[in-house]
Amino acid sequence: MANISWEQNFKDSLIETTPYLLWMLFFYLLYIRIPIRILENIIIIYGILYIVLYFIQLSNSHNVLFGKPISGGDEFTEQRGMTRIIFPGGGIFILSIFIALNKLTTKVKNLWFWLLITCLGLLIPILQVTRQFIAGIMLIYLYHFTQSISLFKKTFLLLLFGGIVITASYVEHPILQGLIETQERDANLGENYIRVLAGNYFMTDFSPNTLSKIFGNGVPNWGISDYGIFVEILAHEQEYYLSDVGIIAVYAMFGIISILGYIIIWIKSFTIPLPKEYYYLKYYLWFLLFTSFTWFTVYHYHYMISTVFVLYIYQHLYEGQENYAKTIAEESKPFIVNN
């Protein structure tokens, strides 16, 4: 589609599309049938590695050691009252903290360890001053801790949570004040908010023909092909970034079919029953849903590998439940003796 609509050559398209071949790993995992416990351990190990590297980078914010700063340049800059450090691996980190949250309430051993990971899972997004991350994780934490308690305890916890949020809004702290000021500024802009304008543009005016409005425009080779140069100009001159419009960027690049795919995934995250020790799977997909409007979590390779892991475990559990149901049905059939 990038060639049909934008005359981007095959080489440029291949370079930019190759990371999305991670989706093929889903089928390979189904083929080798890797045990869920091993996969969980791998995710936790890399989640811990992300945490360690984050604090190493935070203590050396003047020198970019991992990834690259959001605003460009050679060092991370201060935004919203904090040095904002976001580097690759965010998907595995998010998935690992949801695993820790789940195990905190379902495991008896090593509770201190799971509690530490769970707390860091909230602290690091706050230090990264990313609003949708903070809100998404806090809401999922709140849901997790209130879903199986009495109405009285649930009401008390919700009131406590609300009180903490209100109190925090009056605290004179650079991070909190930076978040509040940014939120108030964006809310006051309304329809003129840059992400609203960008989303509307990529939905309506970006695609040059009807075919690309259905099947997408393909992935631009940023700043290299004519297509990539056009997208770069949009970003620098209009501040229209594909990464700022989440699921709309998925539509712009991959078309209607990809949107239908995500809708099916999210519907199934609400309808497919899970054992309570695997609730982290739906938490991760709900986090993608919550952040899909203003962030690149739904399509970026920083998150794609963790999305593949989640869908594989879902499929593994679903097939296991189906096989179990078939076995029970077979065993319950009446025994007939042929004379």
CSV table of C-alpha atoms in Angstrom, one decimal:
chain,number,residue,atom,x,y,z
A,1,MET,CA,0.0,0.0,0.0
A,2,ALA,CA,2.9,2.4,0.6
A,3,ASN,CA,4.0,1.8,-2.9
A,4,ILE,CA,0.5,2.1,-4.4
A,5,SER,CA,-0.4,5.2,-2.5
A,6,TRP,CA,2.9,6.9,-2.0
A,7,GLU,CA,5.4,5.3,-4.4
A,8,GLN,CA,7.6,4.1,-1.5
A,9,ASN,CA,9.9,1.5,-2.8
A,10,PHE,CA,10.0,-2.1,-1.6
A,11,LYS,CA,13.3,-1.7,0.3
A,12,ASP,CA,12.1,1.2,2.4
A,13,SER,CA,8.8,-0.6,3.1
A,14,LEU,CA,10.7,-3.8,4.1
A,15,ILE,CA,12.9,-1.9,6.5
A,16,GLU,CA,9.9,-0.3,8.3
A,17,THR,CA,7.6,-3.3,8.2
A,18,THR,CA,10.1,-5.9,9.4
A,19,PRO,CA,9.5,-5.2,13.2
A,20,TYR,CA,5.9,-6.1,12.7
A,21,LEU,CA,7.0,-9.7,11.7
A,22,LEU,CA,7.1,-10.2,15.5
A,23,TRP,CA,3.4,-11.1,15.1
A,24,MET,CA,4.6,-14.4,13.5
A,25,LEU,CA,6.2,-15.3,16.8
A,26,PHE,CA,2.6,-16.0,18.1
A,27,PHE,CA,2.3,-18.9,15.7
A,28,TYR,CA,5.8,-20.2,16.5
A,29,LEU,CA,5.0,-20.2,20.2
A,30,LEU,CA,1.8,-22.2,19.5
A,31,TYR,CA,3.9,-24.6,17.6
A,32,ILE,CA,6.6,-25.2,20.3
A,33,ARG,CA,4.0,-25.0,23.1
A,34,ILE,CA,6.4,-23.2,25.6
A,35,PRO,CA,5.0,-23.7,29.1
A,36,ILE,CA,3.3,-20.6,30.6
A,37,ARG,CA,5.4,-20.7,33.8
A,38,ILE,CA,8.6,-20.4,31.8
A,39,LEU,CA,7.3,-17.5,29.8
A,40,GLU,CA,6.2,-15.7,32.9
A,41,ASN,CA,9.7,-16.1,34.4
A,42,ILE,CA,11.2,-14.7,31.2
A,43,ILE,CA,8.8,-11.7,31.4
A,44,ILE,CA,9.6,-11.1,35.1
A,45,ILE,CA,13.3,-11.2,34.5
A,46,TYR,CA,13.2,-8.7,31.7
A,47,GLY,CA,10.8,-6.5,33.7
A,48,ILE,CA,13.3,-6.4,36.5
A,49,LEU,CA,16.0,-5.6,34.0
A,50,TYR,CA,13.9,-2.7,32.8
A,51,ILE,CA,13.5,-1.4,36.3
A,52,VAL,CA,17.3,-1.6,37.0
A,53,LEU,CA,18.2,0.1,33.7
A,54,TYR,CA,15.6,2.8,34.3
A,55,PHE,CA,17.1,3.8,37.6
A,56,ILE,CA,20.6,3.7,36.1
A,57,GLN,CA,19.5,6.0,33.4
A,58,LEU,CA,17.7,8.2,35.9
A,59,SER,CA,20.9,8.7,37.8
A,60,ASN,CA,22.7,9.6,34.6
A,61,SER,CA,20.0,11.7,32.8
A,62,HIS,CA,22.7,14.0,31.4
A,63,ASN,CA,23.9,11.1,29.1
A,64,VAL,CA,21.5,9.0,27.0
A,65,LEU,CA,22.5,5.4,27.7
A,66,PHE,CA,19.3,3.6,26.5
A,67,GLY,CA,17.0,4.6,23.7
A,68,LYS,CA,16.6,8.2,22.8
A,69,PRO,CA,14.9,11.2,24.4
A,70,ILE,CA,11.4,12.1,23.2
A,71,SER,CA,12.3,15.6,22.2
A,72,GLY,CA,15.6,14.6,20.5
A,73,GLY,CA,19.1,15.8,21.3
A,74,ASP,CA,21.8,14.1,23.3
A,75,GLU,CA,20.3,14.2,26.8
A,76,PHE,CA,17.0,13.8,28.5
A,77,THR,CA,15.3,17.1,29.2
A,78,GLU,CA,13.1,18.1,32.1
A,79,GLN,CA,9.4,18.1,31.4
A,80,ARG,CA,6.4,18.5,33.8
A,81,GLY,CA,8.8,18.9,36.8
A,82,MET,CA,10.8,15.8,36.2
A,83,THR,CA,13.5,14.4,33.9
A,84,ARG,CA,11.3,12.4,31.5
A,85,ILE,CA,13.0,9.1,30.7
A,86,ILE,CA,11.2,6.6,28.5
A,87,PHE,CA,13.2,3.9,26.6
A,88,PRO,CA,12.5,0.6,24.9
A,89,GLY,CA,11.0,-2.3,26.9
A,90,GLY,CA,7.9,-0.6,28.2
A,91,GLY,CA,5.6,-3.4,27.1
A,92,ILE,CA,7.5,-6.1,29.0
A,93,PHE,CA,7.7,-3.8,32.0
A,94,ILE,CA,3.9,-3.2,32.0
A,95,LEU,CA,3.2,-6.9,31.6
A,96,SER,CA,5.6,-7.8,34.4
A,97,ILE,CA,4.0,-5.5,36.9
A,98,PHE,CA,0.6,-6.9,36.1
A,99,ILE,CA,1.9,-10.4,36.7
A,100,ALA,CA,3.4,-9.2,40.0
A,101,LEU,CA,0.0,-7.6,41.0
A,102,ASN,CA,-1.8,-10.8,40.2
A,103,LYS,CA,0.7,-13.0,42.1
A,104,LEU,CA,0.6,-10.6,45.1
A,105,THR,CA,-3.0,-11.7,45.8
A,106,THR,CA,-2.8,-15.3,44.6
A,107,LYS,CA,0.6,-16.5,45.9
A,108,VAL,CA,1.6,-17.2,49.5
A,109,LYS,CA,5.4,-17.2,48.9
A,110,ASN,CA,7.6,-14.2,48.1
A,111,LEU,CA,4.9,-11.7,48.8
A,112,TRP,CA,7.6,-9.0,49.6
A,113,PHE,CA,9.1,-9.5,46.1
A,114,TRP,CA,5.7,-9.2,44.3
A,115,LEU,CA,4.8,-6.2,46.5
A,116,LEU,CA,8.1,-4.4,45.6
A,117,ILE,CA,7.5,-5.0,41.9
A,118,THR,CA,3.9,-3.8,42.2
A,119,CYS,CA,4.9,-0.6,44.0
A,120,LEU,CA,7.7,0.1,41.4
A,121,GLY,CA,5.1,-0.5,38.7
A,122,LEU,CA,3.3,2.6,40.0
A,123,LEU,CA,6.3,4.7,40.9
A,124,ILE,CA,8.2,4.5,37.6
A,125,PRO,CA,5.2,5.8,35.5
A,126,ILE,CA,4.8,8.6,38.0
A,127,LEU,CA,8.5,9.5,37.6
A,128,GLN,CA,8.0,9.3,33.8
A,129,VAL,CA,5.2,11.8,34.1
A,130,THR,CA,3.1,10.0,31.5
A,131,ARG,CA,-0.5,10.7,32.3
A,132,GLN,CA,-2.2,7.8,30.5
A,133,PHE,CA,0.3,5.4,32.0
A,134,ILE,CA,-0.4,6.7,35.5
A,135,ALA,CA,-4.2,6.7,35.1
A,136,GLY,CA,-4.3,3.3,33.4
A,137,ILE,CA,-2.2,1.5,36.0
A,138,MET,CA,-3.9,3.2,38.9
A,139,LEU,CA,-7.4,2.2,37.6
A,140,ILE,CA,-6.3,-1.4,37.0
A,141,TYR,CA,-4.7,-1.6,40.5
A,142,LEU,CA,-7.9,-0.2,42.0
A,143,TYR,CA,-10.1,-2.6,40.0
A,144,HIS,CA,-7.9,-5.6,41.1
A,145,PHE,CA,-8.0,-4.8,44.8
A,146,THR,CA,-11.8,-4.1,44.8
A,147,GLN,CA,-13.2,-6.8,42.7
A,148,SER,CA,-13.4,-9.5,45.4
A,149,ILE,CA,-14.1,-7.5,48.6
A,150,SER,CA,-17.4,-6.5,50.3
A,151,LEU,CA,-19.4,-3.5,49.3
A,152,PHE,CA,-18.4,-1.7,52.5
A,153,LYS,CA,-14.7,-2.2,51.9
A,154,LYS,CA,-15.0,-1.4,48.3
A,155,THR,CA,-16.7,1.9,49.1
A,156,PHE,CA,-14.1,2.7,51.7
A,157,LEU,CA,-11.2,2.0,49.3
A,158,LEU,CA,-12.8,4.1,46.5
A,159,LEU,CA,-13.3,7.0,48.9
A,160,LEU,CA,-9.7,6.6,50.1
A,161,PHE,CA,-8.5,6.6,46.5
A,162,GLY,CA,-10.5,9.7,45.7
A,163,GLY,CA,-9.2,11.5,48.8
A,164,ILE,CA,-5.6,10.7,47.9
A,165,VAL,CA,-6.2,12.1,44.3
A,166,ILE,CA,-7.8,15.3,45.6
A,167,THR,CA,-5.1,15.8,48.3
A,168,ALA,CA,-2.4,15.2,45.7
A,169,SER,CA,-3.8,18.0,43.6
A,170,TYR,CA,-3.0,20.5,46.4
A,171,VAL,CA,0.5,19.2,47.1
A,172,GLU,CA,3.2,21.7,46.0
A,173,HIS,CA,5.5,19.2,44.2
A,174,PRO,CA,7.0,19.8,40.8
A,175,ILE,CA,5.9,16.5,39.3
A,176,LEU,CA,2.3,16.8,40.6
A,177,GLN,CA,2.1,20.4,39.6
A,178,GLY,CA,3.5,19.7,36.2
A,179,LEU,CA,0.9,16.9,35.6
A,180,ILE,CA,-2.0,19.1,36.7
A,181,GLU,CA,-0.9,22.1,34.7
A,182,THR,CA,-0.5,20.0,31.5
A,183,GLN,CA,-3.9,18.4,32.0
A,184,GLU,CA,-5.6,21.7,32.6
A,185,ARG,CA,-4.0,23.2,29.5
A,186,ASP,CA,-5.0,20.3,27.3
A,187,ALA,CA,-8.6,20.3,28.7
A,188,ASN,CA,-9.0,24.0,28.0
A,189,LEU,CA,-7.9,23.5,24.4
A,190,GLY,CA,-10.8,21.2,23.8
A,191,GLU,CA,-11.2,20.5,20.0
A,192,ASN,CA,-8.0,22.6,19.4
A,193,TYR,CA,-5.9,20.1,21.4
A,194,ILE,CA,-3.1,19.1,19.0
A,195,ARG,CA,-3.8,15.3,19.4
A,196,VAL,CA,-7.5,15.9,18.5
A,197,LEU,CA,-6.4,17.9,15.4
A,198,ALA,CA,-3.9,15.2,14.4
A,199,GLY,CA,-6.4,12.4,14.9
A,200,ASN,CA,-8.9,14.1,12.8
A,201,TYR,CA,-6.3,14.7,10.0
A,202,PHE,CA,-5.1,11.1,9.9
A,203,MET,CA,-8.7,9.8,9.9
A,204,THR,CA,-10.0,12.1,7.1
A,205,ASP,CA,-7.3,13.8,5.0
A,206,PHE,CA,-4.1,11.7,5.3
A,207,SER,CA,-5.0,8.9,2.9
A,208,PRO,CA,-4.7,10.0,-0.8
A,209,ASN,CA,-7.2,7.5,-2.2
A,210,THR,CA,-10.1,5.3,-1.4
A,211,LEU,CA,-8.0,2.1,-1.5
A,212,SER,CA,-5.6,3.4,1.3
A,213,LYS,CA,-8.6,4.5,3.3
A,214,ILE,CA,-9.7,0.8,3.4
A,215,PHE,CA,-6.3,-1.1,3.5
A,216,GLY,CA,-4.1,1.6,5.0
A,217,ASN,CA,-1.1,3.6,3.7
A,218,GLY,CA,1.6,1.2,4.8
A,219,VAL,CA,4.5,2.1,7.2
A,220,PRO,CA,6.6,5.2,6.2
A,221,ASN,CA,10.3,5.2,6.2
A,222,TRP,CA,10.7,8.3,8.4
A,223,GLY,CA,12.6,11.0,6.7
A,224,ILE,CA,14.0,8.8,3.9
A,225,SER,CA,11.3,8.0,1.2
A,226,ASP,CA,9.0,10.7,-0.1
A,227,TYR,CA,6.3,9.2,2.1
A,228,GLY,CA,8.6,9.3,5.1
A,229,ILE,CA,9.6,12.9,4.4
A,230,PHE,CA,6.0,13.9,4.2
A,231,VAL,CA,5.2,12.3,7.5
A,232,GLU,CA,8.3,13.9,9.0
A,233,ILE,CA,7.2,17.4,7.7
A,234,LEU,CA,3.7,16.8,9.3
A,235,ALA,CA,5.4,16.1,12.6
A,236,HIS,CA,7.9,19.0,12.6
A,237,GLU,CA,5.7,21.7,11.1
A,238,GLN,CA,2.2,20.7,12.1
A,239,GLU,CA,3.1,18.6,15.2
A,240,TYR,CA,0.9,15.8,13.8
A,241,TYR,CA,2.7,12.7,15.1
A,242,LEU,CA,1.4,9.2,14.3
A,243,SER,CA,2.7,8.1,17.7
A,244,ASP,CA,0.3,10.6,19.4
A,245,VAL,CA,-2.9,9.1,17.9
A,246,GLY,CA,-2.6,5.5,18.9
A,247,ILE,CA,-5.4,3.3,17.3
A,248,ILE,CA,-5.9,6.0,14.6
A,249,ALA,CA,-2.3,5.5,13.5
A,250,VAL,CA,-3.0,1.8,13.3
A,251,TYR,CA,-5.9,2.6,10.9
A,252,ALA,CA,-3.8,5.1,8.9
A,253,MET,CA,-1.0,2.5,8.3
A,254,PHE,CA,-2.8,-0.8,8.3
A,255,GLY,CA,-6.4,-0.1,7.5
A,256,ILE,CA,-9.8,-1.2,8.6
A,257,ILE,CA,-9.0,-4.9,9.0
A,258,SER,CA,-6.4,-4.2,11.7
A,259,ILE,CA,-8.9,-2.1,13.6
A,260,LEU,CA,-11.4,-5.0,13.4
A,261,GLY,CA,-8.7,-7.3,14.7
A,262,TYR,CA,-8.1,-5.2,17.8
A,263,ILE,CA,-11.8,-4.8,18.4
A,264,ILE,CA,-12.2,-8.6,18.4
A,265,ILE,CA,-9.2,-8.9,20.8
A,266,TRP,CA,-10.6,-6.4,23.2
A,267,ILE,CA,-14.1,-8.0,23.2
A,268,LYS,CA,-12.6,-11.4,23.9
A,269,SER,CA,-10.6,-9.9,26.8
A,270,PHE,CA,-14.0,-9.1,28.5
A,271,THR,CA,-15.8,-12.3,27.4
A,272,ILE,CA,-13.3,-15.2,27.7
A,273,PRO,CA,-13.2,-16.5,31.3
A,274,LEU,CA,-9.8,-16.8,32.9
A,275,PRO,CA,-8.5,-18.5,36.1
A,276,LYS,CA,-7.8,-15.7,38.7
A,277,GLU,CA,-4.0,-16.4,38.5
A,278,TYR,CA,-4.1,-15.2,34.9
A,279,TYR,CA,-6.0,-12.0,35.3
A,280,TYR,CA,-2.9,-10.1,34.3
A,281,LEU,CA,-3.6,-11.1,30.7
A,282,LYS,CA,-6.8,-9.0,30.5
A,283,TYR,CA,-5.2,-6.2,32.6
A,284,TYR,CA,-2.6,-5.8,29.9
A,285,LEU,CA,-5.1,-5.8,27.1
A,286,TRP,CA,-7.3,-3.3,29.0
A,287,PHE,CA,-4.2,-1.1,29.5
A,288,LEU,CA,-3.6,-1.2,25.7
A,289,LEU,CA,-7.3,-0.2,25.3
A,290,PHE,CA,-7.0,2.7,27.7
A,291,THR,CA,-3.8,4.1,26.2
A,292,SER,CA,-4.8,3.4,22.6
A,293,PHE,CA,-6.2,6.8,22.0
A,294,THR,CA,-3.1,8.9,22.6
A,295,TRP,CA,-0.1,6.6,22.7
A,296,PHE,CA,1.6,4.0,20.4
A,297,THR,CA,1.1,1.0,22.8
A,298,VAL,CA,-1.2,-0.7,20.3
A,299,TYR,CA,1.4,-1.0,17.4
A,300,HIS,CA,4.9,0.0,18.4
A,301,TYR,CA,7.5,-2.8,18.6
A,302,HIS,CA,8.3,-1.7,22.2
A,303,TYR,CA,5.0,-3.3,23.1
A,304,MET,CA,4.4,-5.8,20.3
A,305,ILE,CA,6.5,-8.6,21.8
A,306,SER,CA,4.5,-8.4,25.1
A,307,THR,CA,1.2,-8.3,23.2
A,308,VAL,CA,2.3,-11.5,21.4
A,309,PHE,CA,3.1,-13.2,24.7
A,310,VAL,CA,-0.3,-12.2,26.2
A,311,LEU,CA,-2.2,-13.5,23.2
A,312,TYR,CA,-0.2,-16.8,23.2
A,313,ILE,CA,-1.0,-17.4,26.9
A,314,TYR,CA,-4.7,-16.6,26.2
A,315,GLN,CA,-4.7,-19.1,23.3
A,316,HIS,CA,-2.9,-21.7,25.4
A,317,LEU,CA,-5.4,-21.4,28.2
A,318,TYR,CA,-8.4,-21.3,25.8
A,319,GLU,CA,-7.3,-24.5,24.0
A,320,GLY,CA,-6.6,-26.2,27.4
A,321,GLN,CA,-10.2,-25.3,28.6
A,322,GLU,CA,-11.6,-26.7,25.3
A,323,ASN,CA,-9.7,-29.9,25.6
A,324,TYR,CA,-10.8,-30.3,29.2
A,325,ALA,CA,-14.4,-29.7,28.3
A,326,LYS,CA,-14.2,-32.3,25.5
A,327,THR,CA,-12.6,-34.9,27.9
A,328,ILE,CA,-15.4,-34.4,30.4
A,329,ALA,CA,-18.0,-34.7,27.7
A,330,GLU,CA,-16.5,-37.9,26.5
A,331,GLU,CA,-16.2,-39.4,30.0
A,332,SER,CA,-19.8,-38.5,30.7
A,333,LYS,CA,-21.2,-40.4,27.8
A,334,PRO,CA,-23.2,-43.6,28.7
A,335,PHE,CA,-21.2,-46.8,28.5
A,336,ILE,CA,-22.8,-49.2,25.9
A,337,VAL,CA,-21.9,-52.9,25.8
A,338,ASN,CA,-22.2,-54.4,22.4
A,339,ASN,CA,-23.4,-58.0,22.5
